[in-house]
């Protein structure tokens, strides 16, 4: 039965003009012929990722974990969330739970566009973009700290999240578990079936008797001794077959920024990604002191962390988009960034998606800006632009997946 389904998909689904809403040639400067994953050797981990897609799509079994990693492009959430929806669009009922969340309102900065937050209490923030972060930091790249007796964090989902299809019944709260001065619980306390402190993940896990649609954490001081509560973020999950997609991005982050995250490896174990999409580099390349060697070494450290948690993890490196410096100059480091990623892909049997070339090459950001799909800063994109990028990257991945399906259908 699975081979019949594979034949149908390979022979008809991927040939439908409506497969990808942004695959049509609406903007002539977008280089659709260049929209593919570059591979420089066999990519066995990508094949393993596709095998897991097969199992989910054709047998309705399993969960697939995807981690999209970057800076401000990913903190905005539109690119990563739109790409998640593209994966889910292939077959109904594969919507996964929200994944990683953080109350960015505490930091007075933007959320990923599909959720929002509010809070009570006095909080301080440390980020991987700080020159020397005051507090320890986890995978998400930002930490909230309070010393108040009572505090609260709420994460609520905007209509675009379609939260009714993404309800969750497992919550992993990443925090400083060694400090017992504070006790945490959920506002929906009556729904807690069990909870446990997971020392391997440095987190408290809550298992609920039914699914919920809001993360509402209560923090209570239970001792008069001086202390502090550090919140590194939360992972919202359920046990349904589907796509588990999380975006990790902090405005201004470069490759070296995340190397400051003390519990990066620890929290990554909770995600255990099957596919990592690396989209960091604009902030590395946007300086006159850009070093190709340092860039490669930083990326190697990050890639090694991913493979240490899951040796079967597939990796896609996406190049920088075309952009201008804040002072108005064209980015001169494109070739160095691209060549760095080619070297990395060869070392890790990974893939490169040449976003710079696909969007039209040098100075093409001006075309995107003129069509209102890039912002006036000529670095970031509008909501429509990020959705186009998601469609293009998905198109590139699906071209390889189509070849995978054709091979299986023979």
Coordinates of C-alpha atoms in Angstrom, one line a residue:
X1 CA 0.0 0.0 0.0
X2 CA 2.8 2.4 0.8
X3 CA 4.4 1.9 -2.6
X4 CA 1.1 2.6 -4.3
X5 CA 0.8 5.8 -2.3
X6 CA 4.4 6.8 -3.1
X7 CA 3.8 6.3 -6.8
X8 CA 0.7 8.5 -6.7
X9 CA 2.6 11.2 -4.8
X10 CA 5.7 11.1 -7.0
X11 CA 3.6 10.9 -10.2
X12 CA 0.9 13.4 -9.6
X13 CA 0.9 15.4 -6.3
X14 CA 4.3 17.1 -7.0
X15 CA 3.2 17.9 -10.6
X16 CA 0.2 19.9 -9.5
X17 CA 0.5 23.6 -10.2
X18 CA -1.1 24.4 -6.8
X19 CA 1.5 22.4 -4.8
X20 CA 3.2 25.5 -3.6
X21 CA 1.5 28.9 -3.5
X22 CA 4.7 30.7 -4.1
X23 CA 6.3 28.5 -6.7
X24 CA 4.7 30.4 -9.5
X25 CA 6.9 32.9 -11.2
X26 CA 5.2 36.0 -9.9
X27 CA 8.5 38.0 -9.6
X28 CA 10.7 37.7 -12.6
X29 CA 13.9 38.5 -10.7
X30 CA 13.5 35.4 -8.5
X31 CA 15.7 32.6 -9.9
X32 CA 13.5 29.6 -9.7
X33 CA 16.0 27.5 -11.8
X34 CA 18.5 28.0 -9.0
X35 CA 16.1 27.0 -6.2
X36 CA 17.5 23.6 -5.2
X37 CA 19.6 22.0 -2.5
X38 CA 23.2 21.8 -3.4
X39 CA 24.8 18.5 -2.4
X40 CA 28.5 17.7 -2.8
X41 CA 28.4 14.0 -1.8
X42 CA 25.8 11.6 -0.6
X43 CA 23.6 13.0 2.2
X44 CA 22.6 9.9 4.2
X45 CA 21.0 11.9 7.0
X46 CA 18.7 13.7 4.5
X47 CA 17.6 10.3 3.2
X48 CA 16.8 9.3 6.8
X49 CA 14.8 12.5 7.3
X50 CA 12.9 11.6 4.1
X51 CA 12.2 8.1 5.4
X52 CA 10.6 9.6 8.5
X53 CA 8.5 11.9 6.3
X54 CA 7.4 8.7 4.4
X55 CA 6.3 7.1 7.6
X56 CA 4.4 10.1 8.7
X57 CA 2.8 11.0 5.4
X58 CA 1.9 7.5 4.3
X59 CA 1.4 5.5 7.5
X60 CA 0.3 8.4 9.8
X61 CA 3.0 7.4 12.3
X62 CA 5.8 9.2 14.1
X63 CA 6.8 12.7 14.9
X64 CA 9.4 14.7 13.0
X65 CA 11.4 17.3 14.8
X66 CA 12.7 20.3 12.8
X67 CA 14.7 23.2 14.2
X68 CA 15.2 26.4 12.3
X69 CA 18.1 28.4 13.6
X70 CA 19.0 32.1 13.1
X71 CA 18.8 35.7 14.1
X72 CA 16.2 38.3 13.6
X73 CA 14.8 36.5 10.5
X74 CA 13.8 33.7 12.8
X75 CA 12.8 35.7 15.8
X76 CA 10.1 37.3 13.6
X77 CA 8.7 33.7 13.2
X78 CA 7.1 34.2 9.8
X79 CA 9.6 32.3 7.8
X80 CA 9.9 29.3 10.1
X81 CA 6.2 29.1 10.8
X82 CA 5.3 29.4 7.2
X83 CA 7.8 26.6 6.3
X84 CA 6.2 24.5 9.1
X85 CA 2.8 25.0 7.4
X86 CA 4.2 24.0 4.1
X87 CA 5.4 20.7 5.5
X88 CA 2.0 20.2 7.1
X89 CA 0.1 21.1 3.9
X90 CA 1.2 17.8 2.1
X91 CA -1.2 15.8 4.2
X92 CA -4.0 16.8 6.7
X93 CA -3.8 16.3 10.4
X94 CA 0.0 16.6 10.8
X95 CA -0.2 19.8 12.7
X96 CA 2.2 19.7 15.6
X97 CA 2.2 21.4 19.0
X98 CA 3.7 25.0 19.2
X99 CA 7.2 23.9 20.2
X100 CA 9.6 26.3 21.9
X101 CA 8.2 29.6 23.3
X102 CA 9.5 32.5 25.3
X103 CA 7.8 35.6 26.8
X104 CA 9.6 38.2 24.6
X105 CA 7.4 40.9 26.1
X106 CA 9.6 40.8 29.2
X107 CA 12.5 41.9 26.9
X108 CA 10.4 44.6 25.3
X109 CA 11.0 43.1 21.9
X110 CA 9.0 41.3 19.1
X111 CA 7.6 37.9 19.4
X112 CA 7.3 35.3 16.6
X113 CA 4.2 36.5 15.0
X114 CA 2.0 33.6 15.9
X115 CA 2.0 34.1 19.7
X116 CA 2.2 36.8 22.3
X117 CA 2.8 37.0 26.1
X118 CA 2.2 38.9 29.3
X119 CA 3.7 38.6 32.7
X120 CA 3.6 39.7 36.3
X121 CA 6.6 40.6 38.5
X122 CA 9.9 42.4 38.0
X123 CA 12.2 40.6 35.5
X124 CA 15.6 41.2 34.1
X125 CA 16.9 39.8 30.8
X126 CA 20.2 38.3 29.6
X127 CA 20.7 37.4 25.9
X128 CA 23.4 35.7 23.8
X129 CA 23.8 39.0 22.0
X130 CA 25.1 40.7 25.2
X131 CA 28.8 41.2 25.2
X132 CA 29.1 39.4 28.5
X133 CA 25.7 37.9 29.6
X134 CA 25.1 38.3 33.3
X135 CA 23.1 35.1 33.7
X136 CA 23.3 31.6 32.3
X137 CA 21.4 31.1 29.0
X138 CA 19.8 28.1 27.3
X139 CA 19.0 27.0 23.8
X140 CA 16.5 29.8 23.0
X141 CA 19.3 32.3 23.5
X142 CA 17.6 34.5 26.1
X143 CA 16.9 34.3 29.9
X144 CA 14.4 36.0 32.2
X145 CA 15.3 36.4 35.9
X146 CA 13.2 37.4 38.8
X147 CA 13.7 37.7 42.6
X148 CA 10.0 38.5 43.4
X149 CA 8.0 36.4 45.8
X150 CA 5.2 35.9 43.2
X151 CA 5.6 36.0 39.4
X152 CA 3.7 34.8 36.4
X153 CA 4.3 34.1 32.7
X154 CA 1.6 33.6 30.1
X155 CA 2.0 32.7 26.5
X156 CA -1.2 33.0 24.3
X157 CA -1.6 32.2 20.6
X158 CA -2.8 34.5 17.9
X159 CA -5.4 33.3 15.4
X160 CA -2.8 32.6 12.8
X161 CA -1.5 29.8 15.0
X162 CA -4.7 27.8 14.6
X163 CA -4.1 26.7 18.2
X164 CA -7.1 24.3 18.3
X165 CA -5.1 22.0 16.0
X166 CA -2.0 22.5 18.0
X167 CA -3.2 22.0 21.6
X168 CA -0.6 20.5 24.0
X169 CA -0.6 18.2 27.0
X170 CA 3.1 18.1 27.8
X171 CA 5.1 21.2 29.0
X172 CA 8.8 21.2 29.6
X173 CA 9.9 24.3 31.6
X174 CA 13.6 25.0 31.3
X175 CA 14.8 26.8 34.5
X176 CA 17.5 26.7 37.2
X177 CA 16.4 23.4 38.8
X178 CA 19.1 23.4 41.4
X179 CA 17.7 26.4 43.2
X180 CA 14.8 25.1 45.4
X181 CA 13.8 28.5 46.7
X182 CA 11.1 28.7 44.1
X183 CA 8.2 26.4 43.3
X184 CA 6.6 26.4 39.9
X185 CA 3.1 25.2 38.8
X186 CA 0.6 25.8 36.1
X187 CA -2.6 27.9 36.3
X188 CA -4.4 24.8 35.2
X189 CA -3.2 22.9 38.2
X190 CA -6.2 20.6 38.3
X191 CA -5.2 19.2 34.9
X192 CA -1.7 18.1 36.1
X193 CA -1.4 14.4 36.0
X194 CA 2.2 14.3 37.0
X195 CA 5.3 16.4 37.0
X196 CA 8.9 15.5 37.4
X197 CA 12.3 17.3 37.5
X198 CA 14.4 16.1 34.6
X199 CA 18.0 16.7 35.6
X200 CA 19.4 15.6 32.2
X201 CA 17.4 18.4 30.5
X202 CA 17.6 20.8 33.5
X203 CA 13.9 21.2 33.3
X204 CA 10.6 20.4 35.0
X205 CA 8.1 18.4 32.9
X206 CA 4.4 18.7 33.3
X207 CA 2.1 16.0 31.9
X208 CA -1.6 16.9 31.7
X209 CA -4.8 14.9 31.7
X210 CA -6.1 16.9 28.7
X211 CA -4.8 19.3 26.1
X212 CA -4.7 23.0 26.6
X213 CA -4.2 26.1 24.5
X214 CA -2.4 28.5 26.8
X215 CA 0.9 28.3 28.7
X216 CA 0.4 29.9 32.2
X217 CA 3.2 29.5 34.6
X218 CA 3.1 30.5 38.3
X219 CA 6.3 31.1 40.2
X220 CA 6.2 31.2 44.0
X221 CA 9.0 31.8 46.5
X222 CA 8.8 29.2 49.2
X223 CA 11.9 30.2 51.3
X224 CA 13.1 33.4 52.8
X225 CA 16.7 32.7 51.7
X226 CA 18.0 35.0 49.0
X227 CA 17.7 33.5 45.6
X228 CA 16.5 34.0 42.0
X229 CA 14.4 32.2 39.4
X230 CA 15.8 31.8 35.9
X231 CA 13.5 31.0 33.1
X232 CA 15.1 29.8 29.9
X233 CA 11.8 29.1 27.9
X234 CA 9.4 26.3 27.5
X235 CA 8.7 23.4 25.1
X236 CA 5.0 22.7 24.3
X237 CA 4.3 19.3 23.0
X238 CA 1.7 16.5 22.5
X239 CA 1.9 12.9 21.5
X240 CA 0.1 13.1 18.2
X241 CA 1.9 12.1 15.0
X242 CA 3.0 15.2 13.2
X243 CA 5.6 17.9 12.6
X244 CA 7.4 19.3 15.6
X245 CA 8.8 22.6 14.4
X246 CA 10.7 25.1 16.5
X247 CA 12.4 28.3 15.5
X248 CA 15.3 29.7 17.5
X249 CA 16.3 33.3 16.7
X250 CA 17.5 36.3 18.6
X251 CA 17.7 39.8 17.0
X252 CA 21.3 40.6 16.2
X253 CA 22.6 37.1 16.8
X254 CA 25.6 35.8 14.9
X255 CA 27.2 32.3 14.8
X256 CA 29.4 33.1 17.8
X257 CA 26.4 34.4 19.9
X258 CA 24.9 31.0 20.5
X259 CA 28.3 29.6 21.7
X260 CA 27.6 31.8 24.8
X261 CA 24.5 29.6 25.6
X262 CA 25.5 27.6 28.7
X263 CA 22.7 25.0 28.4
X264 CA 22.5 24.9 24.6
X265 CA 23.5 21.2 24.4
X266 CA 21.4 20.3 27.4
X267 CA 18.1 21.8 26.2
X268 CA 18.8 20.6 22.6
X269 CA 18.3 17.0 23.9
X270 CA 14.6 17.9 24.4
X271 CA 14.3 18.8 20.8
X272 CA 16.5 16.1 19.3
X273 CA 16.1 17.5 15.7
X274 CA 15.8 15.3 12.7
X275 CA 16.5 18.3 10.5
X276 CA 18.3 21.5 11.3
X277 CA 18.0 24.5 9.0
X278 CA 20.8 27.0 9.8
X279 CA 20.0 30.5 8.7
X280 CA 22.6 32.5 10.6
X281 CA 25.2 34.8 9.0
X282 CA 23.9 38.3 8.2
X283 CA 25.2 39.6 11.5
X284 CA 28.6 37.9 10.9
X285 CA 28.9 39.3 7.4
X286 CA 27.7 42.7 8.2
X287 CA 31.0 43.8 9.7
X288 CA 34.3 44.9 8.2
X289 CA 36.1 42.3 10.4
X290 CA 34.3 39.3 8.9
X291 CA 36.6 36.2 9.1
X292 CA 35.8 33.2 7.0
X293 CA 37.9 30.9 9.2
X294 CA 36.1 32.1 12.4
X295 CA 32.7 31.8 10.6
X296 CA 33.4 28.2 9.6
X297 CA 34.8 27.3 13.1
X298 CA 31.7 28.7 14.8
X299 CA 29.4 26.9 12.5
X300 CA 31.3 23.6 13.1
X301 CA 30.8 23.9 16.8
X302 CA 27.1 24.4 16.3
X303 CA 26.8 21.5 13.8
X304 CA 28.8 19.3 16.1
X305 CA 26.3 20.0 18.9
X306 CA 23.4 19.0 16.7
X307 CA 25.0 15.7 15.6
X308 CA 26.1 14.9 19.2
X309 CA 22.4 15.0 20.2
X310 CA 21.2 13.2 17.1
X311 CA 23.9 11.6 14.8
X312 CA 21.2 11.1 12.1
X313 CA 20.2 14.8 12.0
X314 CA 20.1 16.3 8.5
X315 CA 21.6 19.8 8.0
X316 CA 20.7 22.5 5.5
X317 CA 22.8 25.6 5.5
X318 CA 21.1 28.6 3.9
X319 CA 23.2 31.5 2.7
X320 CA 22.7 35.1 3.6
X321 CA 20.0 37.0 1.7
X322 CA 21.2 39.9 -0.3
X323 CA 21.3 42.9 2.0
X324 CA 22.8 46.3 2.6
X325 CA 24.8 47.5 5.6
X326 CA 23.1 49.8 7.9
X327 CA 25.3 52.6 6.5
X328 CA 24.2 51.9 3.0
X329 CA 26.9 49.7 1.6
X330 CA 26.4 46.4 -0.4
X331 CA 27.4 43.3 1.5
X332 CA 30.9 42.4 0.1
X333 CA 31.1 39.0 1.8
X334 CA 28.7 36.9 -0.2
X335 CA 31.3 34.7 -1.8
X336 CA 33.1 34.1 1.4
X337 CA 29.8 33.1 3.2
X338 CA 28.8 30.9 0.3
X339 CA 32.2 29.2 0.0
X340 CA 32.2 28.7 3.8
X341 CA 28.9 26.9 3.6
X342 CA 30.1 24.7 0.7
X343 CA 33.1 23.7 2.8
X344 CA 30.8 23.0 5.8
X345 CA 28.4 21.0 3.6
X346 CA 31.3 18.8 2.3
X347 CA 32.5 18.2 5.8
X348 CA 29.1 17.3 7.2
X349 CA 27.5 15.6 4.2
X350 CA 25.0 18.4 4.4
X351 CA 23.2 20.7 1.9
X352 CA 23.4 24.3 0.9
X353 CA 20.4 26.4 -0.2
X354 CA 21.7 29.5 -2.0
X355 CA 19.2 32.0 -0.9
X356 CA 21.3 34.9 -2.2
X357 CA 21.3 33.5 -5.7
X358 CA 17.6 32.4 -5.6
X359 CA 16.4 35.9 -4.6
X360 CA 18.2 37.4 -7.6
X361 CA 21.8 38.0 -6.5
X362 CA 23.6 41.2 -5.8
X363 CA 21.4 44.2 -5.2
X364 CA 18.2 42.1 -5.7
X365 CA 17.0 43.2 -2.3
X366 CA 16.1 46.5 -4.0
X367 CA 13.6 44.7 -6.3
X368 CA 12.1 43.0 -3.3
X369 CA 11.8 46.3 -1.5
X370 CA 10.2 48.0 -4.5
X371 CA 7.6 45.2 -4.6
X372 CA 7.0 45.6 -0.8
X373 CA 8.3 42.1 0.0
X374 CA 11.4 43.4 1.7
X375 CA 11.6 46.2 4.3
X376 CA 13.0 49.6 3.8
X377 CA 16.2 48.7 5.8
X378 CA 17.1 46.3 2.9
X379 CA 18.0 43.6 5.4
X380 CA 14.7 42.1 6.5
X381 CA 11.5 41.1 4.7
X382 CA 7.9 41.9 5.0
X383 CA 5.4 39.2 6.1
X384 CA 4.7 38.5 2.4
X385 CA 8.4 38.3 1.7
X386 CA 9.1 35.8 4.4
X387 CA 6.2 33.6 3.2
X388 CA 7.8 33.7 -0.3
X389 CA 11.1 32.6 1.2
X390 CA 9.4 29.7 3.0
X391 CA 7.7 28.6 -0.2
X392 CA 11.0 28.7 -2.1
X393 CA 13.0 26.8 0.5
X394 CA 10.2 24.2 0.8
X395 CA 10.2 23.9 -3.0
X396 CA 14.0 23.2 -2.9
X397 CA 13.5 20.5 -0.2
X398 CA 10.6 18.9 -2.0
X399 CA 12.6 18.6 -5.2
X400 CA 14.9 16.2 -3.4
X401 CA 12.0 14.5 -1.7
X402 CA 10.3 14.0 -5.0
X403 CA 13.5 12.2 -6.3
X404 CA 13.4 10.1 -3.1
X405 CA 9.8 9.1 -3.7
X406 CA 10.5 8.2 -7.3
X407 CA 13.3 5.9 -6.3
X408 CA 11.1 4.2 -3.8
X409 CA 8.3 3.8 -6.3
X410 CA 10.4 1.8 -8.8

